[in-house]
Amino acid sequence: MTAPPFRKVLIANRGEIALRIARTCRELGIATVAVYSTPDRDSAAVRFADEAVHIGPAAPRRSYLSMPGPIEAALRCGADAVHPGYGFLSEDPDFATVCADNGLTFIGPRPEVMAAVGDKARVRELMRAAGLPVLPGSDGAVPTLAEAGRVASEIGYPVVVKAAAGGGGRGIGVARSAAELPRVHQETVALARAVFGNGEVYLERYVERARHVEVQVLGDEAGNVVHLGERDCSLQRRNQKLVEEAPSPGLDPRTRAALGEHAVAGAKAVGYTGAGTMEFLVDEAGTVTFMELNARIQVEHPVTEALTGIDLIREQIRIAAGLPLAVKQEDVRLSGTAIECRVNAEDPEADFRPAPGRLEVFDVPGGPWTRVDSGFVRGDTVPPYYDSLLAKLIVWAPTRAEALARADRALAEFTVAGPGVVTTIPLLRRLISHPVFAAGRHTTRFVHELLDG
């Protein structure tokens, strides 16, 4: 039997992604260490891992966002690598540097690459230099409202104001006129400072109706990069994704090929290693423009796994250990359609207010080609301190119509109940059965127009 790439991996995260990582590690023969805050002490990830270490109270900045906790836990338990998952410290180059300084392998790209692509304004220029199509916008961050106004007048309204250090759909505001720009600029700067600790913003022309299409890439230390096809993430509300699918419906072969080529070229241009996601907009005319590069595993990575049969967490671990890519581009085979529905503990009837509580009923669906990734089981309590994601439902079928029918069937089986608990399951069923979505004619504006008018 081949020796595992690492002896022990500490998972610096929580919830479904922590459990997802631990499962692949076990299949590879790698021991795992879970870290947990006080309310997560009895979580599924803690129960599954080989060891678990308490790193602080509920507040993320005193537990999952505090670097000393996972670093000290890793050293105490004898881990030789750290997997950050997504969110929290996953895209923090300082955390990757501290890991390396303590003899721990960070399972992700190098710190200098993370720093480069984490600055959304800077990465625009890197991608432009690499030959990728980029939306008209500012050359780097705009330091003042006056400069923002000058750029906006040059590229034309509407414009989108984005946090340079943003991510996860946060730190984005749209100004449709010069009169709206001061308010949008001020709000985005304030949010960027509060959430990301960096108030820098940049401008791009806003594309009113477009598809949000992203491409999964893998890169190794030898400079080899492959793409694993695209995912469509257009079904979103306030820049938060609700449903993702692969492949993107309605793309012609030329556009699909261009997306893959752009993604590989962009990843090579920055020396990307590990699993990453190149995000693009595709407008109604089929024009492709680069948006950003996410230097981590994505929430929606299972749809790519379902389509390709490639375990992306396994590839992350192998690449971090210095091993070459397990596949070449000609080896990648895409089959059928995969759909992921994010089931959140939120109340759509109350402006998507978080609705945590004890899960007295938590019956997940089964059946053919149906997967549920969750960090919860019946009897657990959903804490109010973190993201409201309860579970990810992923289905696969040979055709998109069959995949939609399977997703609806599985959502109908998914039963969640408890005091105060409300979920987005009814809304998800409404969205995926809507004629516009079923026909693949939706854009990023679809949910807003349906729910908010």
CSV table of N, CA and C in Angstrom, one decimal, residues 14 36-41 54-66 88 383-387:
chain,number,residue,atom,x,y,z
A,14,ARG,N,-14.8,24.0,10.6
A,14,ARG,CA,-15.9,23.4,11.3
A,14,ARG,C,-16.9,23.0,10.3
A,36,TYR,N,-12.3,22.9,17.7
A,36,TYR,CA,-13.7,23.3,17.9
A,36,TYR,C,-13.9,24.4,18.9
A,37,SER,N,-14.9,25.2,18.7
A,37,SER,CA,-15.3,26.2,19.7
A,37,SER,C,-16.2,25.6,20.7
A,38,THR,N,-16.5,26.3,21.8
A,38,THR,CA,-17.3,25.7,22.8
A,38,THR,C,-18.7,25.2,22.3
A,39,PRO,N,-19.4,25.9,21.5
A,39,PRO,CA,-20.7,25.4,21.0
A,39,PRO,C,-20.6,24.2,20.1
A,40,ASP,N,-19.4,24.0,19.5
A,40,ASP,CA,-19.2,22.9,18.5
A,40,ASP,C,-18.6,21.6,19.2
A,41,ARG,N,-18.6,21.6,20.5
A,41,ARG,CA,-17.8,20.5,21.2
A,41,ARG,C,-18.4,19.1,20.8
A,54,HIS,N,-10.1,21.9,21.8
A,54,HIS,CA,-10.9,23.1,22.0
A,54,HIS,C,-10.0,24.3,21.8
A,55,ILE,N,-10.5,25.3,21.0
A,55,ILE,CA,-9.6,26.4,20.7
A,55,ILE,C,-10.3,27.8,21.1
A,56,GLY,N,-11.4,27.7,21.8
A,56,GLY,CA,-11.9,29.0,22.2
A,56,GLY,C,-13.4,29.0,22.3
A,57,PRO,N,-14.0,30.2,22.7
A,57,PRO,CA,-15.4,30.4,22.8
A,57,PRO,C,-16.1,30.5,21.5
A,58,ALA,N,-17.4,30.8,21.5
A,58,ALA,CA,-18.2,30.9,20.3
A,58,ALA,C,-17.7,31.9,19.3
A,59,ALA,N,-17.4,33.1,19.7
A,59,ALA,CA,-17.0,34.1,18.8
A,59,ALA,C,-15.9,33.7,17.9
A,60,PRO,N,-16.1,33.8,16.5
A,60,PRO,CA,-15.1,33.3,15.6
A,60,PRO,C,-13.7,34.0,15.8
A,61,ARG,N,-13.7,35.3,16.1
A,61,ARG,CA,-12.4,35.9,16.3
A,61,ARG,C,-11.6,35.4,17.5
A,62,ARG,N,-12.3,34.7,18.4
A,62,ARG,CA,-11.6,34.1,19.5
A,62,ARG,C,-11.5,32.6,19.4
A,63,SER,N,-11.8,32.1,18.2
A,63,SER,CA,-11.7,30.6,18.0
A,63,SER,C,-11.2,30.3,16.6
A,64,TYR,N,-12.1,30.2,15.6
A,64,TYR,CA,-11.7,29.8,14.3
A,64,TYR,C,-11.0,30.9,13.5
A,65,LEU,N,-11.1,32.1,13.9
A,65,LEU,CA,-10.3,33.2,13.2
A,65,LEU,C,-9.1,33.6,13.9
A,66,SER,N,-8.8,32.9,15.0
A,66,SER,CA,-7.6,33.2,15.8
A,66,SER,C,-6.5,32.3,15.5
A,88,PHE,N,-13.1,31.4,7.0
A,88,PHE,CA,-12.2,31.6,8.2
A,88,PHE,C,-10.8,32.0,7.7
A,383,PRO,N,-25.9,26.4,16.0
A,383,PRO,CA,-25.6,27.6,16.7
A,383,PRO,C,-25.8,28.9,15.9
A,384,PRO,N,-26.1,30.0,16.6
A,384,PRO,CA,-26.4,31.2,15.9
A,384,PRO,C,-25.1,32.0,15.5
A,385,TYR,N,-23.9,31.5,15.8
A,385,TYR,CA,-22.7,32.3,15.7
A,385,TYR,C,-22.0,32.2,14.3
A,386,TYR,N,-22.5,31.3,13.5
A,386,TYR,CA,-21.7,31.0,12.3
A,386,TYR,C,-22.6,31.0,11.1
A,387,ASP,N,-22.1,30.7,9.9
A,387,ASP,CA,-22.9,30.6,8.7
A,387,ASP,C,-24.1,29.7,8.9
